[in-house]
Amino acid sequence: MNAPADFARDGAVHFPDVLAADHLAALRDLADETVGARPGARLRGADLLDDLLTATGPVGALAARLTSDAVRPVRAVMFDKTPEANWAVAWHQDRTLPVAERIEVEDFGPWSIKDGLLHVAPPFEILARMVTLRVHLDSVDAGNAPLRAALGSHRLGRVAATDAADRAAEHPVIDCLADAGDVWAYATPILHASDRAKPPLRRRVLQIDYADFDLPGGLRWIGLGA
């Protein structure tokens, strides 16, 4: 597999068997501690993440392979789909970034608060330079709500939410199946969706957004620090 070339073309690439058993167990414990009854939780200040997610760690090294050695994690979210929280997500692009403080910069906005953190919608060109990794803590088969990705859709530019399903249908769509310990990497603006699990089973995923650049105009990534 030529991962960088496949990633540039498709916007998605699968890395099998990335996590060792001890890291997998520790991340499952972290999911149990942080998510609770919610579908997901944004993570900050967890020492465990430093070892795994920096450019020299087993997960961060994948992001560095797809971007550069300057890459760093700028957001981490733990998702936990369970029989009690078995949601579906329509076709969409991820469009907002967490930042340290509000500074008005041309073409950045609107602003929002998500899980207590300040977010802003950047120009598409910012998202197009980023990479998102999803670390699977449970096996995901066709019935356990795999992420569905429209290959090549990361090159479409900004897609209106009302057009997302139709534009995704213009591209090859894959179900991103995984074993526990696997990692899927995505171009951050790729069109993606997921269904409810059938039957409803547990599906824990750590999702990390990476960037290897600073934001313009004095805006700063909030990062994963406490």
PDB file of C-alpha atoms in Angstrom:
ATOM      1  CA  MET A   1       0.000   0.000   0.000  1.00  0.00           C
ATOM      2  CA  ASN A   2       1.343   3.424  -0.985  1.00  0.00           C
ATOM      3  CA  ALA A   3      -0.452   5.238   1.822  1.00  0.00           C
ATOM      4  CA  PRO A   4       0.316   8.882   0.884  1.00  0.00           C
ATOM      5  CA  ALA A   5      -0.643   8.337  -2.767  1.00  0.00           C
ATOM      6  CA  ASP A   6      -3.812   6.413  -1.878  1.00  0.00           C
ATOM      7  CA  PHE A   7      -4.713   9.070   0.668  1.00  0.00           C
ATOM      8  CA  ALA A   8      -4.247  11.955  -1.777  1.00  0.00           C
ATOM      9  CA  ARG A   9      -6.475  10.215  -4.324  1.00  0.00           C
ATOM     10  CA  ASP A  10      -9.189   8.740  -2.109  1.00  0.00           C
ATOM     11  CA  GLY A  11      -9.089  10.820   1.065  1.00  0.00           C
ATOM     12  CA  ALA A  12      -9.147   7.658   3.195  1.00  0.00           C
ATOM     13  CA  VAL A  13      -6.672   4.897   4.025  1.00  0.00           C
ATOM     14  CA  HIS A  14      -6.743   1.953   6.438  1.00  0.00           C
ATOM     15  CA  PHE A  15      -3.860   1.076   8.775  1.00  0.00           C
ATOM     16  CA  PRO A  16      -4.386  -2.348  10.406  1.00  0.00           C
ATOM     17  CA  ASP A  17      -3.120  -3.517  13.801  1.00  0.00           C
ATOM     18  CA  VAL A  18      -1.644  -0.212  15.003  1.00  0.00           C
ATOM     19  CA  LEU A  19      -2.260  -0.380  18.756  1.00  0.00           C
ATOM     20  CA  ALA A  20      -0.657  -2.803  21.177  1.00  0.00           C
ATOM     21  CA  ALA A  21      -2.933  -4.593  23.632  1.00  0.00           C
ATOM     22  CA  ASP A  22      -1.898  -2.431  26.601  1.00  0.00           C
ATOM     23  CA  HIS A  23      -2.614   0.809  24.756  1.00  0.00           C
ATOM     24  CA  LEU A  24      -5.950  -0.563  23.597  1.00  0.00           C
ATOM     25  CA  ALA A  25      -6.947  -1.482  27.151  1.00  0.00           C
ATOM     26  CA  ALA A  26      -5.892   1.945  28.473  1.00  0.00           C
ATOM     27  CA  LEU A  27      -7.927   3.773  25.817  1.00  0.00           C
ATOM     28  CA  ARG A  28     -10.974   1.655  26.600  1.00  0.00           C
ATOM     29  CA  ASP A  29     -10.614   2.646  30.252  1.00  0.00           C
ATOM     30  CA  LEU A  30     -10.353   6.296  29.171  1.00  0.00           C
ATOM     31  CA  ALA A  31     -13.562   5.932  27.142  1.00  0.00           C
ATOM     32  CA  ASP A  32     -15.360   4.501  30.151  1.00  0.00           C
ATOM     33  CA  GLU A  33     -14.126   7.371  32.347  1.00  0.00           C
ATOM     34  CA  THR A  34     -14.890  10.262  30.019  1.00  0.00           C
ATOM     35  CA  VAL A  35     -17.932   9.533  27.886  1.00  0.00           C
ATOM     36  CA  GLY A  36     -20.516   8.245  30.353  1.00  0.00           C
ATOM     37  CA  ALA A  37     -24.084   8.414  29.046  1.00  0.00           C
ATOM     38  CA  ARG A  38     -23.191  10.876  26.264  1.00  0.00           C
ATOM     39  CA  PRO A  39     -22.474   9.832  22.668  1.00  0.00           C
ATOM     40  CA  GLY A  40     -19.019  11.373  22.903  1.00  0.00           C
ATOM     41  CA  ALA A  41     -16.659  13.712  24.753  1.00  0.00           C
ATOM     42  CA  ARG A  42     -13.820  16.009  23.741  1.00  0.00           C
ATOM     43  CA  LEU A  43     -10.588  15.049  25.488  1.00  0.00           C
ATOM     44  CA  ARG A  44      -7.988  17.330  27.050  1.00  0.00           C
ATOM     45  CA  GLY A  45      -5.253  16.836  29.603  1.00  0.00           C
ATOM     46  CA  ALA A  46      -5.016  13.037  29.400  1.00  0.00           C
ATOM     47  CA  ASP A  47      -1.355  12.011  29.818  1.00  0.00           C
ATOM     48  CA  LEU A  48      -2.000   8.773  27.962  1.00  0.00           C
ATOM     49  CA  LEU A  49      -2.746  10.709  24.781  1.00  0.00           C
ATOM     50  CA  ASP A  50       0.675  12.381  24.714  1.00  0.00           C
ATOM     51  CA  ASP A  51       2.475   9.067  24.266  1.00  0.00           C
ATOM     52  CA  LEU A  52       0.149   7.878  21.528  1.00  0.00           C
ATOM     53  CA  LEU A  53      -0.755  10.961  19.537  1.00  0.00           C
ATOM     54  CA  THR A  54       2.436  12.987  19.095  1.00  0.00           C
ATOM     55  CA  ALA A  55       4.298  12.644  15.803  1.00  0.00           C
ATOM     56  CA  THR A  56       6.611  10.016  17.330  1.00  0.00           C
ATOM     57  CA  GLY A  57       3.818   7.914  18.873  1.00  0.00           C
ATOM     58  CA  PRO A  58       2.178   4.951  17.130  1.00  0.00           C
ATOM     59  CA  VAL A  59      -0.911   6.943  16.125  1.00  0.00           C
ATOM     60  CA  GLY A  60       0.707  10.325  15.511  1.00  0.00           C
ATOM     61  CA  ALA A  61       3.372   8.721  13.318  1.00  0.00           C
ATOM     62  CA  LEU A  62       0.619   7.832  10.842  1.00  0.00           C
ATOM     63  CA  ALA A  63      -0.459  11.468  10.661  1.00  0.00           C
ATOM     64  CA  ALA A  64       3.172  12.487  10.159  1.00  0.00           C
ATOM     65  CA  ARG A  65       3.473   9.967   7.341  1.00  0.00           C
ATOM     66  CA  LEU A  66       0.525  11.616   5.589  1.00  0.00           C
ATOM     67  CA  THR A  67       1.561  15.231   6.281  1.00  0.00           C
ATOM     68  CA  SER A  68       4.930  16.109   7.868  1.00  0.00           C
ATOM     69  CA  ASP A  69       6.966  15.667  11.043  1.00  0.00           C
ATOM     70  CA  ALA A  70       5.598  19.033  12.241  1.00  0.00           C
ATOM     71  CA  VAL A  71       2.116  17.562  12.661  1.00  0.00           C
ATOM     72  CA  ARG A  72       0.407  17.768  16.056  1.00  0.00           C
ATOM     73  CA  PRO A  73      -2.997  16.796  17.426  1.00  0.00           C
ATOM     74  CA  VAL A  74      -5.366  19.761  17.633  1.00  0.00           C
ATOM     75  CA  ARG A  75      -8.552  18.007  18.772  1.00  0.00           C
ATOM     76  CA  ALA A  76      -9.451  14.603  20.209  1.00  0.00           C
ATOM     77  CA  VAL A  77     -12.971  13.240  20.665  1.00  0.00           C
ATOM     78  CA  MET A  78     -13.958   9.899  22.168  1.00  0.00           C
ATOM     79  CA  PHE A  79     -17.141   8.401  20.706  1.00  0.00           C
ATOM     80  CA  ASP A  80     -18.994   5.552  22.386  1.00  0.00           C
ATOM     81  CA  LYS A  81     -21.937   4.123  20.466  1.00  0.00           C
ATOM     82  CA  THR A  82     -23.897   1.740  22.718  1.00  0.00           C
ATOM     83  CA  PRO A  83     -27.348   0.100  22.750  1.00  0.00           C
ATOM     84  CA  GLU A  84     -28.487   3.091  24.843  1.00  0.00           C
ATOM     85  CA  ALA A  85     -26.826   5.682  22.589  1.00  0.00           C
ATOM     86  CA  ASN A  86     -27.205   4.233  19.116  1.00  0.00           C
ATOM     87  CA  TRP A  87     -27.319   7.238  16.829  1.00  0.00           C
ATOM     88  CA  ALA A  88     -27.108   7.786  13.089  1.00  0.00           C
ATOM     89  CA  VAL A  89     -25.243  10.612  11.349  1.00  0.00           C
ATOM     90  CA  ALA A  90     -26.302  11.934   7.936  1.00  0.00           C
ATOM     91  CA  TRP A  91     -23.819  12.727   5.168  1.00  0.00           C
ATOM     92  CA  HIS A  92     -21.767  15.772   6.090  1.00  0.00           C
ATOM     93  CA  GLN A  93     -18.345  17.416   6.228  1.00  0.00           C
ATOM     94  CA  ASP A  94     -16.575  18.328   9.469  1.00  0.00           C
ATOM     95  CA  ARG A  95     -16.368  22.118   9.348  1.00  0.00           C
ATOM     96  CA  THR A  96     -15.251  23.631  12.657  1.00  0.00           C
ATOM     97  CA  LEU A  97     -11.972  23.902  14.591  1.00  0.00           C
ATOM     98  CA  PRO A  98     -11.267  24.381  18.315  1.00  0.00           C
ATOM     99  CA  VAL A  99      -9.294  27.554  19.055  1.00  0.00           C
ATOM    100  CA  ALA A 100      -7.887  29.147  22.205  1.00  0.00           C
ATOM    101  CA  GLU A 101      -9.631  32.526  21.953  1.00  0.00           C
ATOM    102  CA  ARG A 102     -11.913  34.533  19.698  1.00  0.00           C
ATOM    103  CA  ILE A 103     -10.061  36.766  17.265  1.00  0.00           C
ATOM    104  CA  GLU A 104     -11.889  38.121  14.249  1.00  0.00           C
ATOM    105  CA  VAL A 105     -10.037  36.968  11.131  1.00  0.00           C
ATOM    106  CA  GLU A 106     -11.338  37.366   7.590  1.00  0.00           C
ATOM    107  CA  ASP A 107     -13.280  34.355   6.300  1.00  0.00           C
ATOM    108  CA  PHE A 108     -13.331  32.641   9.727  1.00  0.00           C
ATOM    109  CA  GLY A 109     -16.824  32.124  11.159  1.00  0.00           C
ATOM    110  CA  PRO A 110     -19.413  31.516  12.416  1.00  0.00           C
ATOM    111  CA  TRP A 111     -18.349  30.868  16.008  1.00  0.00           C
ATOM    112  CA  SER A 112     -19.808  28.283  18.383  1.00  0.00           C
ATOM    113  CA  ILE A 113     -19.287  26.542  21.722  1.00  0.00           C
ATOM    114  CA  LYS A 114     -19.072  22.728  21.666  1.00  0.00           C
ATOM    115  CA  ASP A 115     -18.587  20.725  24.851  1.00  0.00           C
ATOM    116  CA  GLY A 116     -17.395  23.920  26.553  1.00  0.00           C
ATOM    117  CA  LEU A 117     -14.733  24.719  23.928  1.00  0.00           C
ATOM    118  CA  LEU A 118     -14.671  27.631  21.486  1.00  0.00           C
ATOM    119  CA  HIS A 119     -14.937  26.600  17.826  1.00  0.00           C
ATOM    120  CA  VAL A 120     -14.854  28.476  14.534  1.00  0.00           C
ATOM    121  CA  ALA A 121     -15.584  27.506  10.935  1.00  0.00           C
ATOM    122  CA  PRO A 122     -12.442  28.226   8.862  1.00  0.00           C
ATOM    123  CA  PRO A 123     -12.047  28.658   5.105  1.00  0.00           C
ATOM    124  CA  PHE A 124     -12.126  25.335   3.288  1.00  0.00           C
ATOM    125  CA  GLU A 125      -8.425  25.622   2.468  1.00  0.00           C
ATOM    126  CA  ILE A 126      -7.592  25.213   6.161  1.00  0.00           C
ATOM    127  CA  LEU A 127      -9.607  21.994   6.478  1.00  0.00           C
ATOM    128  CA  ALA A 128      -8.085  20.669   3.255  1.00  0.00           C
ATOM    129  CA  ARG A 129      -4.610  20.758   4.859  1.00  0.00           C
ATOM    130  CA  MET A 130      -5.690  18.647   7.848  1.00  0.00           C
ATOM    131  CA  VAL A 131      -5.958  14.920   8.471  1.00  0.00           C
ATOM    132  CA  THR A 132      -8.320  13.052  10.807  1.00  0.00           C
ATOM    133  CA  LEU A 133      -7.485   9.669  12.365  1.00  0.00           C
ATOM    134  CA  ARG A 134     -10.039   7.302  13.881  1.00  0.00           C
ATOM    135  CA  VAL A 135      -8.607   4.752  16.323  1.00  0.00           C
ATOM    136  CA  HIS A 136     -10.933   1.761  16.731  1.00  0.00           C
ATOM    137  CA  LEU A 137     -11.198   0.381  20.246  1.00  0.00           C
ATOM    138  CA  ASP A 138     -13.816  -2.218  19.249  1.00  0.00           C
ATOM    139  CA  SER A 139     -14.214  -4.281  16.107  1.00  0.00           C
ATOM    140  CA  VAL A 140     -16.493  -2.699  13.520  1.00  0.00           C
ATOM    141  CA  ASP A 141     -18.206  -5.020  11.054  1.00  0.00           C
ATOM    142  CA  ALA A 142     -20.904  -4.130   8.525  1.00  0.00           C
ATOM    143  CA  GLY A 143     -23.592  -4.181  11.221  1.00  0.00           C
ATOM    144  CA  ASN A 144     -21.719  -2.234  13.897  1.00  0.00           C
ATOM    145  CA  ALA A 145     -22.198   1.217  12.378  1.00  0.00           C
ATOM    146  CA  PRO A 146     -18.975   1.612  10.376  1.00  0.00           C
ATOM    147  CA  LEU A 147     -18.196   5.066   9.102  1.00  0.00           C
ATOM    148  CA  ARG A 148     -19.148   5.394   5.437  1.00  0.00           C
ATOM    149  CA  ALA A 149     -16.835   7.555   3.350  1.00  0.00           C
ATOM    150  CA  ALA A 150     -17.294   8.945  -0.168  1.00  0.00           C
ATOM    151  CA  LEU A 151     -13.878   8.432  -1.756  1.00  0.00           C
ATOM    152  CA  GLY A 152     -12.490  11.507  -3.477  1.00  0.00           C
ATOM    153  CA  SER A 153     -15.109  13.836  -2.021  1.00  0.00           C
ATOM    154  CA  HIS A 154     -12.442  15.726  -0.054  1.00  0.00           C
ATOM    155  CA  ARG A 155     -11.594  17.489  -3.316  1.00  0.00           C
ATOM    156  CA  LEU A 156     -15.093  18.946  -3.821  1.00  0.00           C
ATOM    157  CA  GLY A 157     -14.598  22.053  -1.716  1.00  0.00           C
ATOM    158  CA  ARG A 158     -17.285  23.141   0.718  1.00  0.00           C
ATOM    159  CA  VAL A 159     -20.507  21.184   0.183  1.00  0.00           C
ATOM    160  CA  ALA A 160     -23.843  22.546   1.404  1.00  0.00           C
ATOM    161  CA  ALA A 161     -25.460  20.294   4.004  1.00  0.00           C
ATOM    162  CA  THR A 162     -28.558  20.012   1.823  1.00  0.00           C
ATOM    163  CA  ASP A 163     -26.439  18.675  -1.055  1.00  0.00           C
ATOM    164  CA  ALA A 164     -24.177  16.333   0.917  1.00  0.00           C
ATOM    165  CA  ALA A 165     -26.060  13.074   0.282  1.00  0.00           C
ATOM    166  CA  ASP A 166     -26.383  13.755  -3.453  1.00  0.00           C
ATOM    167  CA  ARG A 167     -22.721  14.688  -3.810  1.00  0.00           C
ATOM    168  CA  ALA A 168     -21.624  11.618  -1.840  1.00  0.00           C
ATOM    169  CA  ALA A 169     -23.651   9.435  -4.220  1.00  0.00           C
ATOM    170  CA  GLU A 170     -21.476  10.702  -7.099  1.00  0.00           C
ATOM    171  CA  HIS A 171     -18.432   8.972  -5.585  1.00  0.00           C
ATOM    172  CA  PRO A 172     -17.483   5.398  -4.630  1.00  0.00           C
ATOM    173  CA  VAL A 173     -18.716   4.837  -1.073  1.00  0.00           C
ATOM    174  CA  ILE A 174     -16.936   2.413   1.256  1.00  0.00           C
ATOM    175  CA  ASP A 175     -17.824   0.994   4.654  1.00  0.00           C
ATOM    176  CA  CYS A 176     -14.757   1.522   6.834  1.00  0.00           C
ATOM    177  CA  LEU A 177     -14.580  -1.857   8.553  1.00  0.00           C
ATOM    178  CA  ALA A 178     -11.969  -2.372  11.258  1.00  0.00           C
ATOM    179  CA  ASP A 179     -10.633  -4.697  13.912  1.00  0.00           C
ATOM    180  CA  ALA A 180      -9.893  -3.392  17.396  1.00  0.00           C
ATOM    181  CA  GLY A 181      -6.535  -1.604  17.233  1.00  0.00           C
ATOM    182  CA  ASP A 182      -6.904  -0.537  13.596  1.00  0.00           C
ATOM    183  CA  VAL A 183      -6.749   3.092  12.467  1.00  0.00           C
ATOM    184  CA  TRP A 184      -8.536   4.768   9.573  1.00  0.00           C
ATOM    185  CA  ALA A 185      -7.122   8.067   8.306  1.00  0.00           C
ATOM    186  CA  TYR A 186      -9.281  10.599   6.467  1.00  0.00           C
ATOM    187  CA  ALA A 187      -8.826  13.930   4.764  1.00  0.00           C
ATOM    188  CA  THR A 188     -10.706  16.087   7.266  1.00  0.00           C
ATOM    189  CA  PRO A 189     -13.285  17.511   4.780  1.00  0.00           C
ATOM    190  CA  ILE A 190     -14.263  14.134   3.273  1.00  0.00           C
ATOM    191  CA  LEU A 191     -18.014  13.486   3.090  1.00  0.00           C
ATOM    192  CA  HIS A 192     -18.941  10.813   5.630  1.00  0.00           C
ATOM    193  CA  ALA A 193     -21.925   9.299   7.448  1.00  0.00           C
ATOM    194  CA  SER A 194     -22.854   6.390   9.697  1.00  0.00           C
ATOM    195  CA  ASP A 195     -25.988   4.367  10.426  1.00  0.00           C
ATOM    196  CA  ARG A 196     -27.297   2.966  13.675  1.00  0.00           C
ATOM    197  CA  ALA A 197     -25.731  -0.326  14.714  1.00  0.00           C
ATOM    198  CA  LYS A 198     -27.838  -3.409  13.908  1.00  0.00           C
ATOM    199  CA  PRO A 199     -27.904  -5.136  16.332  1.00  0.00           C
ATOM    200  CA  PRO A 200     -26.949  -2.362  18.758  1.00  0.00           C
ATOM    201  CA  LEU A 201     -23.445  -3.120  20.039  1.00  0.00           C
ATOM    202  CA  ARG A 202     -20.679  -1.082  21.613  1.00  0.00           C
ATOM    203  CA  ARG A 203     -18.434   0.869  19.239  1.00  0.00           C
ATOM    204  CA  ARG A 204     -15.754   3.015  20.882  1.00  0.00           C
ATOM    205  CA  VAL A 205     -13.644   5.237  18.619  1.00  0.00           C
ATOM    206  CA  LEU A 206     -10.992   7.837  19.429  1.00  0.00           C
ATOM    207  CA  GLN A 207     -11.013  10.494  16.706  1.00  0.00           C
ATOM    208  CA  ILE A 208      -8.094  12.926  16.410  1.00  0.00           C
ATOM    209  CA  ASP A 209      -7.701  15.914  14.099  1.00  0.00           C
ATOM    210  CA  TYR A 210      -4.126  16.794  13.107  1.00  0.00           C
ATOM    211  CA  ALA A 211      -2.471  19.853  11.562  1.00  0.00           C
ATOM    212  CA  ASP A 212       1.143  20.638  10.709  1.00  0.00           C
ATOM    213  CA  PHE A 213       0.686  24.418  10.462  1.00  0.00           C
ATOM    214  CA  ASP A 214      -0.280  27.432  12.572  1.00  0.00           C
ATOM    215  CA  LEU A 215      -3.521  29.327  12.100  1.00  0.00           C
ATOM    216  CA  PRO A 216      -3.452  32.827  10.574  1.00  0.00           C
ATOM    217  CA  GLY A 217      -4.250  36.201  12.128  1.00  0.00           C
ATOM    218  CA  GLY A 218      -3.231  35.321  15.681  1.00  0.00           C
ATOM    219  CA  LEU A 219      -5.703  32.450  16.039  1.00  0.00           C
ATOM    220  CA  ARG A 220      -4.264  29.537  18.016  1.00  0.00           C
ATOM    221  CA  TRP A 221      -5.151  25.867  18.216  1.00  0.00           C
ATOM    222  CA  ILE A 222      -6.376  25.015  21.697  1.00  0.00           C
ATOM    223  CA  GLY A 223      -4.684  21.608  21.483  1.00  0.00           C
ATOM    224  CA  LEU A 224      -5.036  18.792  23.991  1.00  0.00           C
ATOM    225  CA  GLY A 225      -3.448  20.386  27.059  1.00  0.00           C
ATOM    226  CA  ALA A 226      -5.367  20.696  30.312  1.00  0.00           C
TER     227      ALA A 226
END
